[in-house]
Amino acid sequence: MAEQHGKTLVPQIRFAGFTDPWEQRKLGELYQKNDERNTDGLGSERTLSVASMTFNSAGNGADDSSLPNYKRLRLGDIAFEGHANKEFAYGRFVLNDAGNGIMSPRFTCLRPIAEQEYSFWKYFIHSEKVMRPILVNSTKSGTMMNELVVEDFLKQEILVPPLPEQCRIGAFFDRLDSLITLHQRKYDKLCVLKKSMLDKMFPKGGSLYPEIRFAGFTDPWEQRKLGELGFAQSGIGFPDAEQGGSEGIPFFKVSDMNTPGNERELVISNNYVTADQIARMSWHPICQVPAIFFAKVGAAVLLNRKRLVNEPFLLDNNTMAFSMDPNRLDSQFGQSLFERIDLTSLVQVGALPSYNASDVEDMAVSLPDHMDEQRRIGAFFDHLDSLITLHQRKLELLRNIKKSMLDKMFV
C-alpha cells in the first residue's frame, strides 16, 4: 500500500483499474470562500434548506427586501451548516446537488476553483474519518453555531483521487443512496397501508361491523373485556447478580424491545436464566403463550409498544404480559388487536406513568366470534408486518454498507 511519511495514500477499497496514489492537496487549492449575492433576484421559492439541500418554496420567513443579501448557491457548491448533528460533533458540510438557489447569508459557502465531480464530494464531506479532524482544527470551540474559521479550513490538507476515480466513487454512492431511498419509500408506504387497514378492518365509533371484511363474513363482531380473552400479570424483580446469563429461559426487560430482530416478536433476550436460578429464586415462568409483552411503568409506557411472545418466559417488574386464551383469540389477530389498544389511556396520575393488571383486563374490545375470521385478519397483518420488517432490515443493511464504505473508500 502506497505511503508517504507514514501516511497511507490509497483507500482500503478501490475500483479495478485505479492504482495511483491519491494526491495530497490543501483544501484552499480546491475550494474558495464564496460570498456571491443574489444579484439575479431569485425569489424566496428558490431558498435552499441547507440541512437537506431541498428547495423550501415558502422561503424562511425573510421579506423581499432582504433577499438581495442572500448568498447565491450554485450546483456543486458546499455550504457549512453549523448546527451539531449525529454525524459530526462539530457541525456539517452539505453539497448542493439540487440546483441554483439562495441561502441565508449567515451560512458559509465554498465554491470549487477547478472542475470537481460533485457526486464524489457530496460523500467525501460525509466521511467522518476524513472530516472530523478537519472540523476540529477549523471551527471555534464552545460556540453554539460551531462557527467555521474559513482561513483555517482552507489550510487543511486532504488526499484526493483524479477526476475519473472521483466519478466512479460518486456513482457508486449515488446508486447506494437510490437503493436506500427506494426501500425507505416502500417501507413508508407499507407503514401507511398498515395504519389504514388497522383502522378499516376493526370496528370503530361503537359499530360492530368493520369497514373492510374478507368475503364470507357478515356477522356482527362481539364486545368483550380483555379479561374474558386471557389474563394479565406483572413481572418480578430481577437482581443484578442474576442477570447476564446466555442459556435457559429468556428474562425479558423493556430494553429487549429495541433489539434488532425483536421488532414484532420477542425472540432474542439480553438475559437468560437457568432452571437452578428459577428454583432458587422461586420464580414462576409464564408458560401460557402466546402472550403480549409491554411496559407497565415509567416513560416507556408512553411509547405504547407491544411485542408478541410465543415461548415460555420471565419478565422484569416494570413490564406486564397478557396471556391469550387460544380458544378465544388467534395469536396473530390478538397482536393486531393490541396494536389498536391505547394502553396510555390507563396511565394513573402520579410520580411515574403506570397501570395495573386489572386495568388492562377491564378494557373493552371488539372481535369476531368466528376464529376463521380472526385467522384471516391475523394472517393478513402478519404478512404485512413481514414485508415491513423485510424493507426495514434491507434499509439497515444498506445504511451499514454505506457507513462502512464511507470509511473504506476514502483516505
mmCIF file of C-alpha atoms in Angstrom:
data_model
loop_
_atom_site.group_PDB
_atom_site.id
_atom_site.type_symbol
_atom_site.label_atom_id
_atom_site.label_comp_id
_atom_site.label_asym_id
_atom_site.label_seq_id
_atom_site.Cartn_x
_atom_site.Cartn_y
_atom_site.Cartn_z
ATOM 1 C CA MET A 1 0.000 0.000 0.000
ATOM 2 C CA ALA A 2 1.411 3.410 -1.026
ATOM 3 C CA GLU A 3 2.656 5.511 1.896
ATOM 4 C CA GLN A 4 4.386 8.849 2.354
ATOM 5 C CA HIS A 5 5.997 9.742 5.673
ATOM 6 C CA GLY A 6 3.934 7.017 7.303
ATOM 7 C CA LYS A 7 0.675 8.279 5.765
ATOM 8 C CA THR A 8 -1.429 5.933 3.642
ATOM 9 C CA LEU A 9 -2.036 7.422 0.182
ATOM 10 C CA VAL A 10 -4.653 4.988 -1.125
ATOM 11 C CA PRO A 11 -8.037 3.842 0.256
ATOM 12 C CA GLN A 12 -8.656 0.373 1.627
ATOM 13 C CA ILE A 13 -11.089 -0.472 -1.203
ATOM 14 C CA ARG A 14 -10.737 0.738 -4.811
ATOM 15 C CA PHE A 15 -12.312 0.062 -8.175
ATOM 16 C CA ALA A 16 -10.340 -2.032 -10.672
ATOM 17 C CA GLY A 17 -8.012 -0.036 -12.878
ATOM 18 C CA PHE A 18 -7.079 2.593 -10.312
ATOM 19 C CA THR A 19 -3.671 2.082 -8.741
ATOM 20 C CA ASP A 20 -2.028 5.511 -8.476
ATOM 21 C CA PRO A 21 -1.732 7.068 -5.025
ATOM 22 C CA TRP A 22 -4.141 9.862 -4.163
ATOM 23 C CA GLU A 23 -2.754 13.376 -4.355
ATOM 24 C CA GLN A 24 -2.212 15.485 -1.247
ATOM 25 C CA ARG A 25 -3.791 18.915 -1.652
ATOM 26 C CA LYS A 26 -4.764 21.826 0.544
ATOM 27 C CA LEU A 27 -8.499 22.477 0.576
ATOM 28 C CA GLY A 28 -7.722 26.058 -0.449
ATOM 29 C CA GLU A 29 -6.354 24.714 -3.742
ATOM 30 C CA LEU A 30 -9.687 23.076 -4.491
ATOM 31 C CA TYR A 31 -12.323 25.345 -2.933
ATOM 32 C CA GLN A 32 -12.601 29.022 -2.057
ATOM 33 C CA LYS A 33 -14.938 31.026 0.108
ATOM 34 C CA ASN A 34 -17.863 32.381 -1.891
ATOM 35 C CA ASP A 35 -19.906 35.446 -0.996
ATOM 36 C CA GLU A 36 -21.778 35.897 -4.293
ATOM 37 C CA ARG A 37 -25.041 37.668 -3.560
ATOM 38 C CA ASN A 38 -28.471 37.196 -5.045
ATOM 39 C CA THR A 39 -27.956 39.782 -7.806
ATOM 40 C CA ASP A 40 -30.137 37.819 -10.242
ATOM 41 C CA GLY A 41 -33.131 38.460 -7.998
ATOM 42 C CA LEU A 42 -34.099 34.852 -7.252
ATOM 43 C CA GLY A 43 -37.301 34.740 -5.197
ATOM 44 C CA SER A 44 -37.880 33.156 -1.819
ATOM 45 C CA GLU A 45 -39.168 29.990 -3.525
ATOM 46 C CA ARG A 46 -35.539 29.275 -4.514
ATOM 47 C CA THR A 47 -34.389 29.282 -0.888
ATOM 48 C CA LEU A 48 -32.387 26.141 -0.200
ATOM 49 C CA SER A 49 -32.760 24.376 3.117
ATOM 50 C CA VAL A 50 -29.099 23.902 3.956
ATOM 51 C CA ALA A 51 -29.563 20.802 6.108
ATOM 52 C CA SER A 52 -31.210 18.774 3.317
ATOM 53 C CA MET A 53 -30.447 20.752 0.138
ATOM 54 C CA THR A 54 -34.094 20.878 -0.858
ATOM 55 C CA PHE A 55 -35.960 23.943 -2.046
ATOM 56 C CA ASN A 56 -38.222 25.489 0.563
ATOM 57 C CA SER A 57 -40.998 27.031 -1.507
ATOM 58 C CA ALA A 58 -42.132 29.093 1.474
ATOM 59 C CA GLY A 59 -38.662 30.541 1.973
ATOM 60 C CA ASN A 60 -37.509 31.010 5.540
ATOM 61 C CA GLY A 61 -39.602 33.974 6.534
ATOM 62 C CA ALA A 62 -37.351 36.637 5.030
ATOM 63 C CA ASP A 63 -39.056 39.563 3.297
ATOM 64 C CA ASP A 64 -38.302 40.526 -0.312
ATOM 65 C CA SER A 65 -36.132 43.458 0.732
ATOM 66 C CA SER A 66 -33.585 41.154 2.392
ATOM 67 C CA LEU A 67 -33.367 38.598 -0.443
ATOM 68 C CA PRO A 68 -30.669 40.541 -2.377
ATOM 69 C CA ASN A 69 -28.375 39.943 0.636
ATOM 70 C CA TYR A 70 -28.842 36.190 0.410
ATOM 71 C CA LYS A 71 -25.893 34.146 -0.839
ATOM 72 C CA ARG A 72 -26.133 32.646 -4.298
ATOM 73 C CA LEU A 73 -25.609 28.884 -4.162
ATOM 74 C CA ARG A 74 -24.695 27.119 -7.408
ATOM 75 C CA LEU A 75 -24.635 23.421 -8.286
ATOM 76 C CA GLY A 76 -21.561 21.822 -6.719
ATOM 77 C CA ASP A 77 -21.105 24.493 -4.037
ATOM 78 C CA ILE A 78 -20.636 23.337 -0.469
ATOM 79 C CA ALA A 79 -22.457 25.011 2.404
ATOM 80 C CA PHE A 80 -21.449 24.714 6.035
ATOM 81 C CA GLU A 81 -24.362 24.281 8.416
ATOM 82 C CA GLY A 82 -23.011 24.939 11.862
ATOM 83 C CA HIS A 83 -25.595 23.077 13.934
ATOM 84 C CA ALA A 84 -24.300 19.895 15.547
ATOM 85 C CA ASN A 85 -25.831 16.642 14.335
ATOM 86 C CA LYS A 86 -25.451 12.909 14.755
ATOM 87 C CA GLU A 87 -22.701 12.534 12.163
ATOM 88 C CA PHE A 88 -20.287 15.198 13.362
ATOM 89 C CA ALA A 89 -19.981 16.765 16.764
ATOM 90 C CA TYR A 90 -18.602 19.905 15.109
ATOM 91 C CA GLY A 91 -21.281 20.714 12.538
ATOM 92 C CA ARG A 92 -21.519 19.508 8.947
ATOM 93 C CA PHE A 93 -20.984 20.305 5.305
ATOM 94 C CA VAL A 94 -23.707 19.817 2.701
ATOM 95 C CA LEU A 95 -23.080 19.789 -1.043
ATOM 96 C CA ASN A 96 -25.626 21.477 -3.292
ATOM 97 C CA ASP A 97 -26.870 18.907 -5.800
ATOM 98 C CA ALA A 98 -30.358 20.444 -6.019
ATOM 99 C CA GLY A 99 -29.625 23.313 -8.428
ATOM 100 C CA ASN A 100 -29.091 27.061 -8.360
ATOM 101 C CA GLY A 101 -30.670 28.726 -5.357
ATOM 102 C CA ILE A 102 -30.084 31.070 -2.449
ATOM 103 C CA MET A 103 -29.386 30.612 1.226
ATOM 104 C CA SER A 104 -29.212 32.729 4.350
ATOM 105 C CA PRO A 105 -26.059 34.880 4.483
ATOM 106 C CA ARG A 106 -25.243 33.535 7.949
ATOM 107 C CA PHE A 107 -24.078 30.245 6.425
ATOM 108 C CA THR A 108 -20.641 29.717 4.857
ATOM 109 C CA CYS A 109 -20.477 28.860 1.152
ATOM 110 C CA LEU A 110 -17.483 27.216 -0.571
ATOM 111 C CA ARG A 111 -17.144 27.068 -4.371
ATOM 112 C CA PRO A 112 -14.869 24.751 -6.372
ATOM 113 C CA ILE A 113 -11.929 26.522 -8.037
ATOM 114 C CA ALA A 114 -11.478 23.919 -10.771
ATOM 115 C CA GLU A 115 -13.670 21.146 -12.156
ATOM 116 C CA GLN A 116 -14.688 18.638 -9.499
ATOM 117 C CA GLU A 117 -17.020 15.657 -9.568
ATOM 118 C CA TYR A 118 -19.646 16.904 -7.148
ATOM 119 C CA SER A 119 -21.169 13.440 -6.609
ATOM 120 C CA PHE A 120 -17.792 12.402 -5.156
ATOM 121 C CA TRP A 121 -17.515 15.445 -2.896
ATOM 122 C CA LYS A 122 -21.084 15.002 -1.675
ATOM 123 C CA TYR A 123 -19.989 11.788 0.037
ATOM 124 C CA PHE A 124 -16.380 12.756 0.737
ATOM 125 C CA ILE A 125 -17.532 15.525 3.087
ATOM 126 C CA HIS A 126 -19.675 12.980 4.986
ATOM 127 C CA SER A 127 -16.732 10.699 5.729
ATOM 128 C CA GLU A 128 -16.264 11.176 9.454
ATOM 129 C CA LYS A 129 -12.783 9.673 9.318
ATOM 130 C CA VAL A 130 -11.707 12.418 6.893
ATOM 131 C CA MET A 131 -13.739 15.377 8.108
ATOM 132 C CA ARG A 132 -13.662 15.135 11.896
ATOM 133 C CA PRO A 133 -10.003 16.213 12.312
ATOM 134 C CA ILE A 134 -10.512 18.961 9.727
ATOM 135 C CA LEU A 135 -13.528 20.291 11.590
ATOM 136 C CA VAL A 136 -11.746 20.086 14.938
ATOM 137 C CA ASN A 137 -8.924 22.205 13.527
ATOM 138 C CA SER A 138 -11.104 24.778 11.785
ATOM 139 C CA THR A 139 -14.119 25.525 13.996
ATOM 140 C CA LYS A 140 -14.381 27.730 17.043
ATOM 141 C CA SER A 141 -14.970 25.587 20.087
ATOM 142 C CA GLY A 142 -17.619 26.489 22.614
ATOM 143 C CA THR A 143 -19.871 28.335 20.157
ATOM 144 C CA MET A 144 -23.466 27.315 19.699
ATOM 145 C CA MET A 145 -23.182 27.508 15.912
ATOM 146 C CA ASN A 146 -19.788 25.725 15.757
ATOM 147 C CA GLU A 147 -18.517 28.646 13.717
ATOM 148 C CA LEU A 148 -16.223 27.718 10.826
ATOM 149 C CA VAL A 149 -12.939 29.635 10.578
ATOM 150 C CA VAL A 150 -12.646 29.590 6.792
ATOM 151 C CA GLU A 151 -8.975 30.585 6.737
ATOM 152 C CA ASP A 152 -8.090 27.622 8.981
ATOM 153 C CA PHE A 153 -10.296 25.295 6.971
ATOM 154 C CA LEU A 154 -8.648 26.151 3.646
ATOM 155 C CA LYS A 155 -5.221 25.377 5.129
ATOM 156 C CA GLN A 156 -6.195 21.773 5.912
ATOM 157 C CA GLU A 157 -4.644 19.042 3.754
ATOM 158 C CA ILE A 158 -6.559 16.125 2.254
ATOM 159 C CA LEU A 159 -5.913 13.297 -0.193
ATOM 160 C CA VAL A 160 -7.976 13.290 -3.401
ATOM 161 C CA PRO A 161 -8.149 10.951 -6.388
ATOM 162 C CA PRO A 162 -8.064 12.027 -10.054
ATOM 163 C CA LEU A 163 -11.363 13.009 -11.700
ATOM 164 C CA PRO A 164 -12.112 9.579 -13.318
ATOM 165 C CA GLU A 165 -11.842 7.847 -9.931
ATOM 166 C CA GLN A 166 -13.938 10.582 -8.333
ATOM 167 C CA CYS A 167 -16.653 9.798 -10.897
ATOM 168 C CA ARG A 168 -16.620 6.052 -10.143
ATOM 169 C CA ILE A 169 -16.791 6.570 -6.384
ATOM 170 C CA GLY A 170 -19.545 9.189 -6.669
ATOM 171 C CA ALA A 171 -21.615 6.944 -8.970
ATOM 172 C CA PHE A 172 -21.272 4.043 -6.525
ATOM 173 C CA PHE A 173 -22.617 6.040 -3.591
ATOM 174 C CA ASP A 174 -25.351 7.607 -5.735
ATOM 175 C CA ARG A 175 -26.547 4.107 -6.598
ATOM 176 C CA LEU A 176 -26.413 3.088 -2.943
ATOM 177 C CA ASP A 177 -28.454 6.146 -1.962
ATOM 178 C CA SER A 178 -31.021 5.342 -4.676
ATOM 179 C CA LEU A 179 -31.484 1.866 -3.214
ATOM 180 C CA ILE A 180 -31.810 3.319 0.295
ATOM 181 C CA THR A 181 -34.434 5.791 -0.945
ATOM 182 C CA LEU A 182 -36.322 3.020 -2.776
ATOM 183 C CA HIS A 183 -36.590 0.819 0.295
ATOM 184 C CA GLN A 184 -37.396 3.798 2.510
ATOM 185 C CA ARG A 185 -40.347 4.655 0.256
ATOM 186 C CA LYS A 186 -41.567 1.064 0.206
ATOM 187 C CA TYR A 187 -41.226 0.888 3.975
ATOM 188 C CA ASP A 188 -43.099 4.173 4.462
ATOM 189 C CA LYS A 189 -45.907 3.113 2.107
ATOM 190 C CA LEU A 190 -46.332 -0.222 3.887
ATOM 191 C CA CYS A 191 -46.476 1.517 7.281
ATOM 192 C CA VAL A 192 -49.169 3.881 5.977
ATOM 193 C CA LEU A 193 -51.088 0.935 4.485
ATOM 194 C CA LYS A 194 -50.936 -0.976 7.766
ATOM 195 C CA LYS A 195 -52.160 2.022 9.745
ATOM 196 C CA SER A 196 -55.049 2.469 7.316
ATOM 197 C CA MET A 197 -56.023 -1.215 7.382
ATOM 198 C CA LEU A 198 -55.864 -1.367 11.182
ATOM 199 C CA ASP A 199 -58.375 1.449 11.140
ATOM 200 C CA LYS A 200 -60.647 -0.092 8.499
ATOM 201 C CA MET A 201 -60.522 -3.785 9.424
ATOM 202 C CA PHE A 202 -61.567 -3.184 13.040
ATOM 203 C CA PRO A 203 -64.899 -1.587 14.061
ATOM 204 C CA LYS A 204 -64.828 1.944 15.374
ATOM 205 C CA GLY A 205 -67.210 4.524 16.741
ATOM 206 C CA GLY A 206 -69.356 1.992 18.586
ATOM 207 C CA SER A 207 -70.073 -0.054 15.441
ATOM 208 C CA LEU A 208 -69.858 -3.847 15.465
ATOM 209 C CA TYR A 209 -69.041 -4.004 11.748
ATOM 210 C CA PRO A 210 -65.609 -3.159 10.304
ATOM 211 C CA GLU A 211 -65.416 -1.071 7.147
ATOM 212 C CA ILE A 212 -63.479 -3.772 5.262
ATOM 213 C CA ARG A 213 -64.018 -7.522 5.688
ATOM 214 C CA PHE A 214 -62.984 -10.701 3.964
ATOM 215 C CA ALA A 215 -65.635 -12.310 1.767
ATOM 216 C CA GLY A 216 -68.000 -14.708 3.529
ATOM 217 C CA PHE A 217 -68.042 -12.952 6.912
ATOM 218 C CA THR A 218 -71.144 -10.926 7.694
ATOM 219 C CA ASP A 219 -71.989 -11.463 11.378
ATOM 220 C CA PRO A 220 -71.552 -8.569 13.802
ATOM 221 C CA TRP A 221 -68.465 -8.582 15.985
ATOM 222 C CA GLU A 222 -68.920 -9.126 19.711
ATOM 223 C CA GLN A 223 -67.767 -6.917 22.536
ATOM 224 C CA ARG A 224 -65.710 -8.488 25.294
ATOM 225 C CA LYS A 225 -63.435 -7.388 28.102
ATOM 226 C CA LEU A 226 -59.832 -8.457 27.739
ATOM 227 C CA GLY A 227 -60.174 -10.392 30.988
ATOM 228 C CA GLU A 228 -62.594 -12.718 29.169
ATOM 229 C CA LEU A 229 -59.972 -13.422 26.495
ATOM 230 C CA GLY A 230 -56.960 -14.069 28.705
ATOM 231 C CA PHE A 231 -55.207 -12.635 31.749
ATOM 232 C CA ALA A 232 -52.583 -10.005 32.535
ATOM 233 C CA GLN A 233 -49.770 -10.294 35.036
ATOM 234 C CA SER A 234 -46.882 -8.102 36.133
ATOM 235 C CA GLY A 235 -43.227 -9.012 36.158
ATOM 236 C CA ILE A 236 -40.877 -9.662 39.060
ATOM 237 C CA GLY A 237 -37.671 -8.223 40.483
ATOM 238 C CA PHE A 238 -34.520 -9.194 38.602
ATOM 239 C CA PRO A 239 -31.433 -8.683 40.811
ATOM 240 C CA ASP A 240 -28.289 -7.528 39.014
ATOM 241 C CA ALA A 241 -26.404 -10.567 40.284
ATOM 242 C CA GLU A 242 -28.799 -12.871 38.411
ATOM 243 C CA GLN A 243 -28.539 -11.036 35.098
ATOM 244 C CA GLY A 244 -26.276 -11.658 32.127
ATOM 245 C CA GLY A 245 -26.934 -15.363 31.539
ATOM 246 C CA SER A 246 -26.860 -16.761 27.986
ATOM 247 C CA GLU A 247 -28.680 -20.086 28.471
ATOM 248 C CA GLY A 248 -32.089 -21.151 29.713
ATOM 249 C CA ILE A 249 -35.396 -19.283 29.699
ATOM 250 C CA PRO A 250 -35.437 -15.660 28.471
ATOM 251 C CA PHE A 251 -35.947 -12.985 31.103
ATOM 252 C CA PHE A 252 -37.307 -10.028 29.150
ATOM 253 C CA LYS A 253 -36.841 -6.375 30.031
ATOM 254 C CA VAL A 254 -38.183 -3.231 28.350
ATOM 255 C CA SER A 255 -34.841 -2.760 26.579
ATOM 256 C CA ASP A 256 -35.290 -6.066 24.730
ATOM 257 C CA MET A 257 -37.915 -4.409 22.549
ATOM 258 C CA ASN A 258 -35.085 -2.371 20.999
ATOM 259 C CA THR A 259 -33.018 -5.394 19.991
ATOM 260 C CA PRO A 260 -32.764 -5.988 16.198
ATOM 261 C CA GLY A 261 -34.930 -8.994 15.339
ATOM 262 C CA ASN A 262 -37.443 -8.160 18.082
ATOM 263 C CA GLU A 263 -39.376 -5.595 16.049
ATOM 264 C CA ARG A 264 -42.626 -7.556 16.269
ATOM 265 C CA GLU A 265 -41.954 -10.707 18.310
ATOM 266 C CA LEU A 266 -39.533 -11.127 21.205
ATOM 267 C CA VAL A 267 -37.188 -13.899 20.052
ATOM 268 C CA ILE A 268 -33.875 -12.627 21.486
ATOM 269 C CA SER A 269 -33.161 -11.679 25.087
ATOM 270 C CA ASN A 270 -30.202 -9.955 26.677
ATOM 271 C CA ASN A 271 -30.691 -12.166 29.731
ATOM 272 C CA TYR A 272 -31.442 -15.875 30.192
ATOM 273 C CA VAL A 273 -31.894 -17.780 33.451
ATOM 274 C CA THR A 274 -31.326 -21.448 34.227
ATOM 275 C CA ALA A 275 -33.618 -23.943 35.953
ATOM 276 C CA ASP A 276 -31.370 -23.731 39.042
ATOM 277 C CA GLN A 277 -31.828 -19.956 39.188
ATOM 278 C CA ILE A 278 -35.584 -20.293 38.772
ATOM 279 C CA ALA A 279 -35.826 -22.830 41.611
ATOM 280 C CA ARG A 280 -33.504 -20.871 43.921
ATOM 281 C CA MET A 281 -35.352 -17.588 43.348
ATOM 282 C CA SER A 282 -38.830 -19.224 43.427
ATOM 283 C CA TRP A 283 -39.671 -17.659 40.065
ATOM 284 C CA HIS A 284 -42.658 -18.824 38.032
ATOM 285 C CA PRO A 285 -42.160 -18.540 34.255
ATOM 286 C CA ILE A 286 -45.136 -17.543 32.143
ATOM 287 C CA CYS A 287 -45.949 -20.686 30.234
ATOM 288 C CA GLN A 288 -49.354 -19.704 28.844
ATOM 289 C CA VAL A 289 -48.329 -18.370 25.474
ATOM 290 C CA PRO A 290 -48.851 -16.680 23.073
ATOM 291 C CA ALA A 291 -48.685 -13.530 25.164
ATOM 292 C CA ILE A 292 -48.331 -9.804 24.544
ATOM 293 C CA PHE A 293 -45.438 -8.082 26.328
ATOM 294 C CA PHE A 294 -45.424 -4.353 27.161
ATOM 295 C CA ALA A 295 -44.135 -1.781 29.652
ATOM 296 C CA LYS A 296 -46.301 -1.028 32.699
ATOM 297 C CA VAL A 297 -44.389 1.741 34.497
ATOM 298 C CA GLY A 298 -42.104 4.619 33.607
ATOM 299 C CA ALA A 299 -41.563 6.686 30.471
ATOM 300 C CA ALA A 300 -41.575 3.534 28.296
ATOM 301 C CA VAL A 301 -45.322 3.222 28.959
ATOM 302 C CA LEU A 302 -45.978 6.337 26.889
ATOM 303 C CA LEU A 303 -44.408 4.713 23.810
ATOM 304 C CA ASN A 304 -47.325 2.240 23.778
ATOM 305 C CA ARG A 305 -45.151 -0.541 22.312
ATOM 306 C CA LYS A 306 -46.143 -4.207 22.417
ATOM 307 C CA ARG A 307 -44.415 -7.417 21.369
ATOM 308 C CA LEU A 308 -45.653 -10.969 20.822
ATOM 309 C CA VAL A 309 -44.019 -13.809 22.818
ATOM 310 C CA ASN A 310 -44.502 -17.422 21.750
ATOM 311 C CA GLU A 311 -42.214 -19.305 24.150
ATOM 312 C CA PRO A 312 -42.209 -19.538 27.989
ATOM 313 C CA PHE A 313 -40.501 -16.537 29.575
ATOM 314 C CA LEU A 314 -39.989 -14.378 32.637
ATOM 315 C CA LEU A 315 -40.384 -10.597 32.693
ATOM 316 C CA ASP A 316 -38.986 -7.703 34.679
ATOM 317 C CA ASN A 317 -41.053 -5.910 37.308
ATOM 318 C CA ASN A 318 -41.602 -2.769 35.220
ATOM 319 C CA THR A 319 -43.303 -4.791 32.481
ATOM 320 C CA MET A 320 -46.501 -6.754 32.044
ATOM 321 C CA ALA A 321 -47.751 -9.562 29.815
ATOM 322 C CA PHE A 322 -51.221 -10.512 28.626
ATOM 323 C CA SER A 323 -51.567 -14.266 28.046
ATOM 324 C CA MET A 324 -54.135 -15.068 25.390
ATOM 325 C CA ASP A 325 -56.721 -17.828 25.671
ATOM 326 C CA PRO A 326 -56.043 -19.777 22.442
ATOM 327 C CA ASN A 327 -59.695 -20.839 22.330
ATOM 328 C CA ARG A 328 -60.835 -17.210 22.201
ATOM 329 C CA LEU A 329 -58.003 -15.387 20.451
ATOM 330 C CA ASP A 330 -55.894 -16.228 17.428
ATOM 331 C CA SER A 331 -52.361 -15.114 18.321
ATOM 332 C CA GLN A 332 -51.759 -13.051 15.163
ATOM 333 C CA PHE A 333 -55.185 -11.448 15.408
ATOM 334 C CA GLY A 334 -54.584 -10.797 19.112
ATOM 335 C CA GLN A 335 -51.361 -8.989 18.319
ATOM 336 C CA SER A 336 -53.109 -6.758 15.767
ATOM 337 C CA LEU A 337 -55.906 -6.164 18.274
ATOM 338 C CA PHE A 338 -53.358 -4.989 20.837
ATOM 339 C CA GLU A 339 -51.763 -2.673 18.304
ATOM 340 C CA ARG A 340 -55.081 -0.805 18.229
ATOM 341 C CA ILE A 341 -55.337 -0.632 22.014
ATOM 342 C CA ASP A 342 -54.095 2.586 23.565
ATOM 343 C CA LEU A 343 -52.614 1.447 26.867
ATOM 344 C CA THR A 344 -51.591 5.021 27.675
ATOM 345 C CA SER A 345 -55.276 5.716 28.382
ATOM 346 C CA LEU A 346 -54.837 3.604 31.544
ATOM 347 C CA VAL A 347 -51.969 5.664 32.940
ATOM 348 C CA GLN A 348 -52.559 6.708 36.526
ATOM 349 C CA VAL A 349 -51.593 10.171 37.631
ATOM 350 C CA GLY A 350 -48.563 10.034 39.878
ATOM 351 C CA ALA A 351 -44.795 10.266 40.068
ATOM 352 C CA LEU A 352 -44.415 7.711 37.267
ATOM 353 C CA PRO A 353 -46.806 6.695 34.460
ATOM 354 C CA SER A 354 -48.208 3.282 35.382
ATOM 355 C CA TYR A 355 -51.214 0.965 35.390
ATOM 356 C CA ASN A 356 -52.072 -2.452 36.824
ATOM 357 C CA ALA A 357 -53.253 -5.810 35.523
ATOM 358 C CA SER A 358 -56.893 -5.307 36.457
ATOM 359 C CA ASP A 359 -56.986 -2.078 34.431
ATOM 360 C CA VAL A 360 -55.829 -3.985 31.359
ATOM 361 C CA GLU A 361 -58.253 -6.858 31.869
ATOM 362 C CA ASP A 362 -61.146 -4.403 32.253
ATOM 363 C CA MET A 363 -60.605 -2.848 28.807
ATOM 364 C CA ALA A 364 -63.443 -3.458 26.306
ATOM 365 C CA VAL A 365 -62.604 -4.662 22.794
ATOM 366 C CA SER A 366 -64.494 -5.900 19.721
ATOM 367 C CA LEU A 367 -63.617 -9.118 17.914
ATOM 368 C CA PRO A 368 -65.147 -11.665 15.524
ATOM 369 C CA ASP A 369 -66.856 -14.599 17.169
ATOM 370 C CA HIS A 370 -65.607 -16.849 14.353
ATOM 371 C CA MET A 371 -61.983 -17.944 14.758
ATOM 372 C CA ASP A 372 -61.752 -18.303 10.974
ATOM 373 C CA GLU A 373 -62.250 -14.552 10.536
ATOM 374 C CA GLN A 374 -59.706 -13.866 13.263
ATOM 375 C CA ARG A 375 -57.189 -16.104 11.492
ATOM 376 C CA ARG A 376 -57.758 -14.394 8.131
ATOM 377 C CA ILE A 377 -57.260 -10.955 9.659
ATOM 378 C CA GLY A 378 -54.261 -12.083 11.696
ATOM 379 C CA ALA A 379 -52.585 -13.712 8.679
ATOM 380 C CA PHE A 380 -53.137 -10.549 6.615
ATOM 381 C CA PHE A 381 -51.392 -8.333 9.154
ATOM 382 C CA ASP A 382 -48.675 -10.921 9.761
ATOM 383 C CA HIS A 383 -47.850 -10.853 6.036
ATOM 384 C CA LEU A 384 -47.892 -7.058 6.039
ATOM 385 C CA ASP A 385 -45.572 -6.985 9.058
ATOM 386 C CA SER A 386 -43.209 -9.420 7.343
ATOM 387 C CA LEU A 387 -42.947 -7.077 4.357
ATOM 388 C CA ILE A 388 -42.394 -4.077 6.642
ATOM 389 C CA THR A 389 -39.658 -5.929 8.546
ATOM 390 C CA LEU A 390 -38.050 -7.050 5.282
ATOM 391 C CA HIS A 391 -37.689 -3.493 3.984
ATOM 392 C CA GLN A 392 -36.652 -2.235 7.414
ATOM 393 C CA ARG A 393 -33.818 -4.767 7.540
ATOM 394 C CA LYS A 394 -32.774 -4.011 3.967
ATOM 395 C CA LEU A 395 -32.637 -0.345 4.928
ATOM 396 C CA GLU A 396 -30.470 -1.101 7.946
ATOM 397 C CA LEU A 397 -28.184 -3.314 5.832
ATOM 398 C CA LEU A 398 -27.782 -0.690 3.105
ATOM 399 C CA ARG A 399 -27.108 2.059 5.647
ATOM 400 C CA ASN A 400 -24.485 -0.100 7.341
ATOM 401 C CA ILE A 401 -22.878 -0.833 3.959
ATOM 402 C CA LYS A 402 -22.789 2.875 3.179
ATOM 403 C CA LYS A 403 -21.251 3.699 6.542
ATOM 404 C CA SER A 404 -18.595 1.010 6.057
ATOM 405 C CA MET A 405 -17.806 2.100 2.501
ATOM 406 C CA LEU A 406 -17.512 5.753 3.519
ATOM 407 C CA ASP A 407 -14.788 4.570 5.870
ATOM 408 C CA LYS A 408 -13.009 2.246 3.421
ATOM 409 C CA MET A 409 -13.234 4.130 0.114
ATOM 410 C CA PHE A 410 -11.777 7.430 1.332
ATOM 411 C CA VAL A 411 -8.295 8.099 2.689
#
